[in-house]
Short mmCIF file of C-alpha atoms in Angstrom, two decimals:
data_model
loop_
_atom_site.label_atom_id
_atom_site.label_comp_id
_atom_site.label_asym_id
_atom_site.label_seq_id
_atom_site.Cartn_x
_atom_site.Cartn_y
_atom_site.Cartn_z
CA UNK A 1 211.98 -1.29 175.01
CA UNK A 2 213.03 -0.70 171.41
CA UNK A 3 215.10 2.25 170.20
CA UNK A 4 214.59 3.43 166.62
CA UNK A 5 217.21 5.31 164.62
CA UNK A 6 217.59 6.20 160.96
CA UNK A 7 217.73 3.21 158.63
CA UNK A 8 218.04 4.93 155.27
CA UNK A 9 219.26 8.31 154.04
CA UNK A 10 216.42 10.68 153.11
CA UNK A 11 215.92 11.56 149.46
CA UNK A 12 214.03 14.69 148.58
CA UNK A 13 213.10 16.32 145.27
CA UNK A 14 211.48 19.47 146.63
CA UNK A 15 213.37 21.77 149.01
CA UNK A 16 211.49 24.40 150.92
CA UNK A 17 212.60 27.20 153.11
CA UNK A 18 211.14 27.48 156.61
CA UNK A 19 210.35 30.80 158.24
CA UNK A 20 210.97 31.28 161.97
CA UNK A 21 209.85 34.52 163.52
CA UNK A 22 209.19 34.10 167.24
CA UNK A 23 208.34 30.97 169.16
CA UNK A 24 204.82 30.48 167.77
CA UNK A 25 205.85 31.21 164.19
CA UNK A 26 207.82 27.99 163.90
CA UNK A 27 204.54 26.37 162.92
CA UNK A 28 204.37 28.43 159.77
CA UNK A 29 206.75 26.68 157.40
CA UNK A 30 206.37 28.92 154.40
CA UNK A 31 206.90 27.64 150.90
CA UNK A 32 209.34 30.25 149.63
CA UNK A 33 211.74 29.81 146.78
CA UNK A 34 215.11 28.60 148.15
CA UNK A 35 218.04 30.95 147.70
CA UNK A 36 221.73 30.12 147.53
CA UNK A 37 222.96 29.06 150.94
CA UNK A 38 219.46 29.15 152.46
CA UNK A 39 218.42 26.49 154.93
CA UNK A 40 215.74 24.17 153.63
CA UNK A 41 213.23 21.74 155.03
CA UNK A 42 211.79 18.56 153.68
CA UNK A 43 209.58 18.42 150.60
CA UNK A 44 208.34 15.28 148.86
CA UNK A 45 210.72 12.40 148.20
CA UNK A 46 211.20 11.28 144.58
CA UNK A 47 208.61 8.71 143.66
CA UNK A 48 206.18 9.92 146.28
CA UNK A 49 202.64 9.35 145.06
CA UNK A 50 201.54 12.53 146.79
CA UNK A 51 198.15 13.46 145.42
CA UNK A 52 197.31 11.67 142.17
CA UNK A 53 194.66 12.22 139.51
CA UNK A 54 192.34 9.53 138.17
CA UNK A 55 189.41 9.63 135.75
CA UNK A 56 186.01 8.99 137.33
CA UNK A 57 183.38 7.74 134.83
CA UNK A 58 180.58 10.24 134.19
CA UNK A 59 177.25 9.57 132.49
CA UNK A 60 175.86 11.36 129.44
CA UNK A 61 172.11 11.86 129.02
CA UNK A 62 170.55 9.11 126.86
CA UNK A 63 171.22 9.76 123.21
CA UNK A 64 173.23 12.91 123.93
CA UNK A 65 176.75 14.06 124.69
CA UNK A 66 177.53 16.37 127.57
CA UNK A 67 179.99 19.06 128.55
CA UNK A 68 180.57 19.85 132.24
CA UNK A 69 181.57 23.48 132.72
CA UNK A 70 181.73 24.00 136.50
CA UNK A 71 181.71 22.06 139.76
CA UNK A 72 181.20 22.88 143.43
CA UNK A 73 182.04 20.55 146.33
CA UNK A 74 181.02 20.95 149.97
CA UNK A 75 182.88 17.76 150.90
CA UNK A 76 184.96 15.09 149.20
CA UNK A 77 181.80 13.02 148.70
CA UNK A 78 179.41 15.85 147.86
CA UNK A 79 179.91 17.66 144.55
CA UNK A 80 177.57 19.09 141.94
CA UNK A 81 178.72 19.66 138.36
CA UNK A 82 176.79 21.56 135.72
CA UNK A 83 177.02 22.17 131.99
CA UNK A 84 175.14 21.30 128.82
CA UNK A 85 174.06 18.32 126.77
CA UNK A 86 173.38 18.16 123.05
CA UNK A 87 171.41 15.75 120.91
CA UNK A 88 171.04 16.97 117.33
CA UNK A 89 168.61 18.31 116.11
CA UNK A 90 167.11 18.96 119.57
CA UNK A 91 167.84 22.13 121.58
CA UNK A 92 170.86 22.21 123.86
CA UNK A 93 169.82 21.40 127.43
CA UNK A 94 171.14 22.30 130.86
CA UNK A 95 172.90 19.41 132.59
CA UNK A 96 173.56 18.70 136.27
CA UNK A 97 175.36 15.72 137.81
CA UNK A 98 176.01 14.70 141.43
CA UNK A 99 179.13 13.02 142.89
CA UNK A 100 178.68 11.00 146.10
CA UNK A 101 182.31 10.02 146.55
CA UNK A 102 181.96 6.82 144.54
CA UNK A 103 179.96 7.57 141.37
CA UNK A 104 178.24 10.27 139.32
CA UNK A 105 174.49 10.43 138.67
CA UNK A 106 172.47 12.80 136.47
CA UNK A 107 170.05 15.15 138.22
CA UNK A 108 166.99 16.16 136.16
CA UNK A 109 166.96 19.92 135.67
CA UNK A 110 163.81 21.99 135.47
CA UNK A 111 161.86 21.09 132.28
CA UNK A 112 160.35 24.58 131.80
CA UNK A 113 162.73 25.37 128.95
CA UNK A 114 163.02 21.94 127.34
CA UNK A 115 162.07 23.40 123.95
CA UNK A 116 164.69 26.18 124.17
CA UNK A 117 168.47 26.24 124.15
CA UNK A 118 169.42 26.18 127.84
CA UNK A 119 172.82 25.84 129.45
CA UNK A 120 174.48 26.06 132.85
CA UNK A 121 177.87 27.76 133.10
CA UNK A 122 178.44 28.02 136.84
CA UNK A 123 177.39 26.50 140.16
CA UNK A 124 177.97 27.17 143.85
CA UNK A 125 176.87 24.91 146.72
CA UNK A 126 176.67 25.90 150.37
CA UNK A 127 175.52 22.43 151.47
CA UNK A 128 174.63 19.08 149.96
CA UNK A 129 171.02 20.27 149.71
CA UNK A 130 171.58 23.82 148.49
CA UNK A 131 173.21 24.66 145.15
CA UNK A 132 172.64 27.58 142.82
CA UNK A 133 173.37 27.23 139.09
CA UNK A 134 173.52 30.03 136.52
CA UNK A 135 173.65 30.20 132.74
CA UNK A 136 171.34 31.28 129.96
CA UNK A 137 168.17 30.30 128.17
CA UNK A 138 167.28 31.54 124.69
CA UNK A 139 169.91 34.24 124.93
CA UNK A 140 169.16 35.61 128.40
CA UNK A 141 170.51 34.92 131.87
CA UNK A 142 168.80 32.24 133.97
CA UNK A 143 169.28 30.58 137.35
CA UNK A 144 168.06 27.47 139.15
CA UNK A 145 168.24 26.28 142.76
CA UNK A 146 168.83 22.71 143.98
CA UNK A 147 166.96 22.01 147.23
CA UNK A 148 168.32 18.52 147.81
CA UNK A 149 165.62 16.87 145.71
CA UNK A 150 164.86 18.93 142.60
CA UNK A 151 166.15 21.85 140.53
CA UNK A 152 163.75 24.81 140.57
CA UNK A 153 163.69 28.03 138.55
CA UNK A 154 164.49 31.18 140.49
CA UNK A 155 162.75 34.53 139.84
CA UNK A 156 163.68 36.15 136.55
CA UNK A 157 166.76 38.33 136.44
CA UNK A 158 166.08 41.93 135.51
CA UNK A 159 167.95 42.51 132.27
CA UNK A 160 170.00 45.66 131.69
CA UNK A 161 167.76 48.15 129.84
CA UNK A 162 169.19 47.96 126.30
CA UNK A 163 170.34 44.33 126.46
CA UNK A 164 169.61 42.08 123.49
CA UNK A 165 171.61 39.22 125.00
CA UNK A 166 172.87 38.27 128.48
CA UNK A 167 174.55 35.30 130.08
CA UNK A 168 175.90 34.38 133.50
CA UNK A 169 179.22 32.54 133.54
CA UNK A 170 179.90 32.02 137.24
CA UNK A 171 178.39 32.25 140.71
CA UNK A 172 179.80 32.25 144.24
CA UNK A 173 177.66 31.82 147.38
CA UNK A 174 178.73 32.51 150.95
CA UNK A 175 175.34 31.30 152.21
CA UNK A 176 171.99 30.22 150.79
CA UNK A 177 170.88 33.86 150.98
CA UNK A 178 173.99 35.54 149.59
CA UNK A 179 175.31 34.77 146.10
CA UNK A 180 177.09 36.86 143.49
CA UNK A 181 176.72 35.91 139.82
CA UNK A 182 178.70 37.45 136.96
CA UNK A 183 178.74 37.36 133.17
CA UNK A 184 178.11 39.77 130.32
CA UNK A 185 175.41 41.44 128.27
CA UNK A 186 175.34 42.89 124.74
CA UNK A 187 173.50 45.88 123.30
CA UNK A 188 172.07 46.33 119.80
CA UNK A 189 175.46 47.59 118.56
CA UNK A 190 177.01 44.29 119.66
CA UNK A 191 179.03 46.05 122.36
CA UNK A 192 179.63 43.67 125.26
CA UNK A 193 179.46 44.83 128.88
CA UNK A 194 180.22 43.27 132.26
CA UNK A 195 177.27 41.99 134.28
CA UNK A 196 176.67 41.10 137.95
CA UNK A 197 173.67 40.16 140.09
CA UNK A 198 173.35 39.74 143.86
CA UNK A 199 171.01 37.06 145.26
CA UNK A 200 169.50 37.64 148.74
CA UNK A 201 167.63 34.38 149.09
CA UNK A 202 164.43 35.74 147.53
CA UNK A 203 165.32 37.74 144.42
CA UNK A 204 168.18 38.94 142.23
CA UNK A 205 169.36 42.56 142.24
CA UNK A 206 171.25 43.93 139.23
CA UNK A 207 174.60 45.47 140.25
CA UNK A 208 176.40 48.39 138.65
CA UNK A 209 179.69 46.99 137.34
CA UNK A 210 182.60 48.77 135.69
CA UNK A 211 183.59 48.76 132.01
CA UNK A 212 187.12 50.22 132.17
CA UNK A 213 187.99 52.64 129.39
CA UNK A 214 184.67 51.99 127.69
CA UNK A 215 183.16 48.63 126.83
CA UNK A 216 184.02 46.81 123.63
CA UNK A 217 184.05 43.11 124.50
CA UNK A 218 184.07 43.25 128.30
CA UNK A 219 183.06 40.07 130.13
CA UNK A 220 183.37 38.54 133.58
CA UNK A 221 184.15 34.81 133.44
CA UNK A 222 184.55 33.85 137.09
CA UNK A 223 183.79 35.12 140.59
CA UNK A 224 184.94 34.12 144.07
CA UNK A 225 183.52 35.55 147.31
CA UNK A 226 185.36 34.75 150.56
CA UNK A 227 182.69 36.71 152.46
CA UNK A 228 179.41 38.53 151.88
CA UNK A 229 181.26 41.83 151.61
CA UNK A 230 184.20 40.70 149.48
CA UNK A 231 184.24 39.26 145.95
CA UNK A 232 186.67 39.22 143.06
CA UNK A 233 185.35 38.80 139.53
CA UNK A 234 187.71 38.29 136.58
CA UNK A 235 187.48 38.24 132.79
CA UNK A 236 188.74 40.27 129.89
CA UNK A 237 187.96 42.79 127.19
CA UNK A 238 189.41 41.02 124.18
CA UNK A 239 192.89 42.39 124.81
CA UNK A 240 193.62 42.82 128.52
CA UNK A 241 192.89 40.65 131.58
CA UNK A 242 190.21 42.41 133.62
CA UNK A 243 189.24 42.12 137.27
CA UNK A 244 186.61 43.79 139.43
CA UNK A 245 186.49 43.91 143.22
CA UNK A 246 183.28 44.01 145.28
CA UNK A 247 183.41 45.57 148.77
CA UNK A 248 179.82 44.88 149.76
CA UNK A 249 178.36 47.97 148.13
CA UNK A 250 180.16 48.71 144.85
CA UNK A 251 182.50 47.32 142.21
CA UNK A 252 185.99 48.69 141.43
CA UNK A 253 187.87 47.63 138.32
CA UNK A 254 191.48 47.10 137.31
CA UNK A 255 193.68 45.18 134.90
CA UNK A 256 195.84 42.16 135.55
CA UNK A 257 199.41 41.63 134.37
CA UNK A 258 200.17 39.69 131.20
CA UNK A 259 203.58 38.81 129.78
CA UNK A 260 204.79 39.30 126.22
CA UNK A 261 201.30 39.10 124.80
CA UNK A 262 199.12 40.79 122.23
CA UNK A 263 196.10 39.81 124.31
CA UNK A 264 195.16 38.07 127.54
CA UNK A 265 192.11 37.06 129.52
CA UNK A 266 191.34 35.74 132.99
CA UNK A 267 189.18 32.61 133.11
CA UNK A 268 189.09 31.56 136.77
CA UNK A 269 189.66 32.85 140.29
CA UNK A 270 189.67 31.49 143.83
CA UNK A 271 189.99 33.64 146.97
CA UNK A 272 191.09 32.32 150.35
CA UNK A 273 190.56 35.69 152.04
CA UNK A 274 189.55 39.26 151.29
CA UNK A 275 193.18 40.05 150.46
CA UNK A 276 194.36 36.96 148.57
CA UNK A 277 192.93 35.66 145.29
CA UNK A 278 194.63 33.41 142.76
CA UNK A 279 193.64 34.10 139.17
CA UNK A 280 194.36 32.05 136.03
CA UNK A 281 193.77 32.35 132.31
CA UNK A 282 195.74 32.72 129.11
CA UNK A 283 198.16 34.99 127.26
CA UNK A 284 198.13 34.91 123.48
CA UNK A 285 200.42 36.27 120.80
CA UNK A 286 201.58 35.29 117.32
CA UNK A 287 203.39 32.24 118.76
CA UNK A 288 200.23 30.79 120.33
CA UNK A 289 198.37 30.65 123.64
CA UNK A 290 200.12 30.39 127.00
CA UNK A 291 199.04 29.94 130.60
CA UNK A 292 198.61 33.01 132.81
CA UNK A 293 198.42 33.42 136.60
CA UNK A 294 198.20 36.48 138.85
CA UNK A 295 197.85 36.96 142.59
CA UNK A 296 195.41 39.78 143.36
CA UNK A 297 194.64 41.61 146.58
CA UNK A 298 191.07 42.84 146.03
CA UNK A 299 191.24 45.17 149.03
CA UNK A 300 194.32 47.05 147.94
CA UNK A 301 193.87 46.24 144.25
CA UNK A 302 197.45 44.94 144.20
CA UNK A 303 198.51 42.55 141.43
CA UNK A 304 201.49 40.17 141.18
CA UNK A 305 202.51 38.19 138.11
CA UNK A 306 203.53 34.52 138.11
CA UNK A 307 205.61 32.60 135.61
CA UNK A 308 203.56 29.49 134.79
CA UNK A 309 204.44 26.41 132.75
CA UNK A 310 202.95 26.12 129.25
CA UNK A 311 203.70 22.53 128.25
CA UNK A 312 201.63 22.52 125.05
CA UNK A 313 203.14 22.58 121.59
CA UNK A 314 201.75 26.07 120.93
CA UNK A 315 198.63 26.28 123.07
CA UNK A 316 198.22 25.99 126.84
CA UNK A 317 195.50 27.64 128.89
CA UNK A 318 194.13 27.46 132.42
CA UNK A 319 190.36 27.72 132.73
CA UNK A 320 189.69 27.32 136.46
CA UNK A 321 191.45 27.34 139.82
CA UNK A 322 190.62 26.26 143.37
CA UNK A 323 192.50 27.22 146.54
CA UNK A 324 191.16 25.34 149.56
CA UNK A 325 190.66 27.55 152.59
CA UNK A 326 191.87 26.75 156.09
CA UNK A 327 195.25 25.66 157.48
CA UNK A 328 197.76 23.96 155.19
CA UNK A 329 200.09 21.26 156.48
CA UNK A 330 203.79 22.12 156.69
CA UNK A 331 204.68 19.77 153.83
CA UNK A 332 201.55 20.33 151.75
CA UNK A 333 202.67 21.77 148.44
CA UNK A 334 199.21 22.18 146.96
CA UNK A 335 198.07 25.66 147.96
CA UNK A 336 196.08 26.10 144.70
CA UNK A 337 195.31 23.81 141.79
CA UNK A 338 194.38 24.99 138.30
CA UNK A 339 193.09 22.99 135.34
CA UNK A 340 192.66 23.56 131.63
CA UNK A 341 194.02 22.11 128.44
CA UNK A 342 197.07 22.14 126.17
CA UNK A 343 197.85 20.62 122.81
CA UNK A 344 200.29 17.74 122.58
CA UNK A 345 202.80 17.45 119.78
CA UNK A 346 200.31 15.50 117.70
CA UNK A 347 198.06 18.56 117.79
CA UNK A 348 195.41 17.06 120.11
CA UNK A 349 194.14 19.07 123.07
CA UNK A 350 194.65 17.12 126.30
CA UNK A 351 193.94 17.78 129.95
CA UNK A 352 196.27 20.08 131.90
CA UNK A 353 196.72 20.57 135.66
CA UNK A 354 199.12 22.83 137.55
CA UNK A 355 199.65 23.49 141.25
CA UNK A 356 200.85 26.47 143.25
CA UNK A 357 203.07 25.75 146.26
CA UNK A 358 202.74 29.10 148.02
CA UNK A 359 206.04 30.60 146.88
CA UNK A 360 206.38 34.33 146.36
CA UNK A 361 205.86 35.58 142.78
CA UNK A 362 207.01 35.05 140.12
CA UNK A 363 207.67 31.37 141.01
CA UNK A 364 205.55 28.70 142.63
CA UNK A 365 203.56 27.09 139.79
CA UNK A 366 204.40 23.62 138.45
CA UNK A 367 202.69 21.07 136.22
CA UNK A 368 201.02 17.96 137.61
CA UNK A 369 200.76 14.54 136.02
CA UNK A 370 197.14 14.06 135.01
CA UNK A 371 195.60 11.38 132.77
CA UNK A 372 193.88 12.34 129.55
CA UNK A 373 191.18 10.13 127.98
CA UNK A 374 192.30 7.76 125.24
CA UNK A 375 190.72 5.83 122.40
CA UNK A 376 190.46 2.05 122.40
CA UNK A 377 193.87 1.98 120.74
CA UNK A 378 195.41 4.05 123.53
CA UNK A 379 195.72 7.27 121.50
CA UNK A 380 194.81 10.47 123.40
CA UNK A 381 191.49 11.98 122.38
CA UNK A 382 190.62 15.67 122.57
CA UNK A 383 189.78 16.67 126.14
CA UNK A 384 189.56 19.77 128.32
CA UNK A 385 188.99 20.50 132.00
CA UNK A 386 186.75 23.53 132.59
CA UNK A 387 186.09 23.59 136.32
CA UNK A 388 187.62 22.48 139.62
CA UNK A 389 186.61 22.42 143.28
CA UNK A 390 188.88 21.40 146.16
CA UNK A 391 187.17 20.94 149.55
CA UNK A 392 190.62 20.01 150.92
CA UNK A 393 194.19 20.65 149.83
CA UNK A 394 194.62 17.20 148.33
CA UNK A 395 191.04 16.25 147.50
CA UNK A 396 189.68 17.85 144.32
CA UNK A 397 187.19 17.19 141.56
CA UNK A 398 187.79 18.63 138.09
CA UNK A 399 185.23 18.48 135.29
CA UNK A 400 185.12 19.07 131.55
CA UNK A 401 184.54 17.10 128.39
CA UNK A 402 186.16 14.93 125.75
CA UNK A 403 185.02 13.72 122.35
CA UNK A 404 182.82 11.13 124.06
CA UNK A 405 181.04 13.65 126.29
CA UNK A 406 181.30 14.52 129.97
CA UNK A 407 184.60 14.13 131.81
CA UNK A 408 185.56 14.22 135.49
CA UNK A 409 188.84 13.57 137.29
CA UNK A 410 189.52 13.15 140.99
CA UNK A 411 192.62 14.17 142.93
CA UNK A 412 193.24 12.07 146.03
CA UNK A 413 196.15 11.36 148.33
CA UNK A 414 197.26 8.50 150.56
CA UNK A 415 196.15 9.29 154.10
CA UNK A 416 198.93 9.84 156.58
CA UNK A 417 198.90 9.47 160.36
CA UNK A 418 196.07 11.27 162.12
CA UNK A 419 197.80 12.82 165.13
CA UNK A 420 201.20 13.16 166.80
CA UNK A 421 202.32 14.05 170.32
CA UNK A 422 205.81 13.94 171.81
CA UNK A 423 206.25 13.64 175.58
CA UNK A 424 208.81 15.53 177.66
CA UNK A 425 210.90 12.36 177.71
CA UNK A 426 210.85 12.04 173.92
CA UNK A 427 208.27 9.28 173.55
CA UNK A 428 206.33 9.45 170.27
CA UNK A 429 202.56 8.98 170.60
CA UNK A 430 200.83 8.31 167.28
CA UNK A 431 197.13 8.05 166.45
CA UNK A 432 196.43 6.11 163.25
CA UNK A 433 193.24 5.58 161.26
CA UNK A 434 194.75 2.52 159.58
CA UNK A 435 197.77 0.28 160.18
CA UNK A 436 200.86 2.11 158.97
CA UNK A 437 204.65 1.91 158.74
CA UNK A 438 205.94 5.14 160.22
CA UNK A 439 208.89 7.49 160.05
CA UNK A 440 209.68 10.68 161.93
CA UNK A 441 211.16 13.41 159.73
CA UNK A 442 213.22 15.73 161.93
CA UNK A 443 214.39 19.22 160.94
CA UNK A 444 216.35 21.72 162.97
CA UNK A 445 214.90 25.23 162.87
CA UNK A 446 216.82 28.46 163.08
CA UNK A 447 216.55 32.15 162.21
CA UNK A 448 217.27 31.45 158.52
CA UNK A 449 214.95 28.50 158.18
CA UNK A 450 215.02 24.77 158.72
CA UNK A 451 217.53 22.06 157.88
CA UNK A 452 216.49 18.43 157.52
CA UNK A 453 218.50 16.18 159.82
CA UNK A 454 217.09 12.82 158.75
CA UNK A 455 214.33 10.24 158.97
CA UNK A 456 213.86 8.08 162.07
CA UNK A 457 212.31 4.68 161.34
CA UNK A 458 209.54 3.92 163.85
CA UNK A 459 208.36 0.54 162.54
CA UNK A 460 204.87 -0.75 161.76
CA UNK A 461 201.92 -0.03 164.02
CA UNK A 462 198.22 -0.99 164.17
CA UNK A 463 195.19 1.22 163.87
CA UNK A 464 194.63 3.34 166.96
CA UNK A 465 197.06 4.74 169.53
CA UNK A 466 200.69 3.65 169.68
CA UNK A 467 203.47 4.77 172.02
CA UNK A 468 206.95 4.52 170.52
CA UNK A 469 210.24 5.05 172.32
CA UNK A 470 212.73 7.43 170.70
CA UNK A 471 216.17 8.21 172.08
CA UNK A 472 216.35 11.69 170.50
CA UNK A 473 218.94 10.42 168.04
CA UNK A 474 218.83 11.21 164.33
CA UNK A 475 221.35 9.75 161.87
CA UNK A 476 223.28 8.25 164.77
CA UNK A 477 223.64 11.52 166.69
CA UNK A 478 221.75 12.82 169.69
CA UNK A 479 219.99 16.13 169.18
CA UNK A 480 221.82 19.15 170.54
CA UNK A 481 220.11 22.04 172.30
CA UNK A 482 217.89 23.92 169.85
CA UNK A 483 214.47 24.15 168.20
CA UNK A 484 213.19 21.31 166.02
CA UNK A 485 210.23 20.21 163.97
CA UNK A 486 209.25 16.53 163.78
CA UNK A 487 206.69 15.29 161.26
CA UNK A 488 205.13 11.83 161.49
CA UNK A 489 204.68 10.27 158.03
CA UNK A 490 203.60 6.99 156.48
CA UNK A 491 206.24 5.04 154.54
CA UNK A 492 204.90 3.81 151.21
CA UNK A 493 206.21 1.64 148.40
CA UNK A 494 209.59 2.68 147.01
CA UNK A 495 210.48 4.72 150.09
CA UNK A 496 207.93 7.45 149.37
CA UNK A 497 206.13 9.12 152.27
CA UNK A 498 202.76 10.70 152.95
CA UNK A 499 202.00 13.98 154.66
CA UNK A 500 201.46 13.95 158.39
CA UNK A 501 201.04 15.88 161.64
CA UNK A 502 204.00 17.84 162.99
CA UNK A 503 205.27 18.93 166.41
CA UNK A 504 207.62 21.86 167.00
CA UNK A 505 209.67 21.45 170.16
CA UNK A 506 212.67 22.88 171.95
CA UNK A 507 215.58 21.27 173.77
CA UNK A 508 217.15 23.65 176.26
CA UNK A 509 219.74 20.99 177.10
CA UNK A 510 220.87 17.95 175.06
CA UNK A 511 219.71 15.63 177.84
CA UNK A 512 216.21 17.10 177.74
CA UNK A 513 213.49 17.39 178.72
CA UNK A 514 211.57 18.27 175.54
CA UNK A 515 209.50 21.45 175.63
CA UNK A 516 206.68 21.29 173.05
CA UNK A 517 206.00 24.67 171.44
CA UNK A 518 203.16 23.78 169.07
CA UNK A 519 201.46 20.95 167.23
CA UNK A 520 199.42 20.80 164.02
CA UNK A 521 197.27 17.96 165.43
CA UNK A 522 198.05 16.51 168.85
CA UNK A 523 196.61 13.21 170.06
CA UNK A 524 194.59 15.07 172.69
CA UNK A 525 193.15 17.44 170.07
CA UNK A 526 192.32 14.56 167.72
CA UNK A 527 190.68 12.55 170.49
CA UNK A 528 188.40 15.47 171.33
CA UNK A 529 187.54 15.97 167.65
CA UNK A 530 189.38 19.28 167.19
CA UNK A 531 191.46 18.01 164.24
#
């Protein structure tokens, strides 16, 4: 029998406060901004690879350059991106590309409008064989449906009576028979109004949207629907950031919060529930353009403002955001990810990515390291990311364009252990998808939060199930009576660690036995396919 104790002191760059409200609530380690004297729990060690971005090569149509404007993923290996392609002097054409987890391929779009300017602005997929794309053709809104084999035109959208122009910028589908699309339309006086259509699987129905305080340049740029009876659409009116909330029967409008700006606009939104939507865009004033983020409750029409980084010389903007739904691991910092562009100090626009860690406003947003395309000499070339879709918290695809054409980047993370159980006697049972070197990160939980005690080295183990003896010692000391959280992580190069499953347990007496309170993914649950 081998006993494992701490072999190195832990090093952590991110500190996070843990909430503890009742026995079951110890699972919910909330990412709140630490305050002076507050207990903290483990974040990521310095040098941790965490999730990392990489450029994935994308094709351009023969003889043309492309621009990808939106993407929708139903899984890490199933994404559809849409946009436009241009080949002077020919008309602009709608473009669609498919990601299978390894490479991108172009999907032929419907040829009905090959002699007209046609573009896709938004896409939403409910399965690998069902995607709906929206945009415009010859100055009026258009939509197409992917059935797994071909793109097909959908019935024409009834235009608003006096419209001389209309376009759809975004679409969100909760099922193949329920999609909301938004955009704008203009009248003969060049006044721009908000626009929305509801798809029922057979035809589009024009919806009555709001133009707060009278339309001038009102537009809706993005929509997110967590359910068939709840959507949030966002945009602007040339001066203020605008949002509209759909309750299943009508739209209600309001304005977001900007900071020290002469104008602002929302560009993207992602809702994880009917009461929580992250929204991003830009502020602008005489000094330049700056990133903008709000948290909006569509039900109560409540708005909170975030302070977001603007790393550009004098221009930084966020054009899209994705907040994966479902449970988030205790150490998973990436609650939402937004992408866009900023200008470097040479004046070139380069790719920009920021993440939200779940902290209460106004904090919580930070920049991410993301590659930007370069020339053959290694000099950055102009690039922008326009859309993002995250089927999981650390698995995202972002799309856009650079001077060479289409652009896509992938966010991936090193996989950690699959499952963790701890027996009453303190034995660690691990389930691994691949051979891994393991550590157990142990924190003591209390009414004010959690305090990291240390890292217990568990050695290297093969793929499959391993049982590891642990003497309930951390940093040379046996655990006292109390409540604890233990997270099983993979040790990587340079002492960095992955994410991993966690167990919350209680010791009524120092000698044991352990009483398990909860587990994010136990070995039994993983074996039966529940996690």
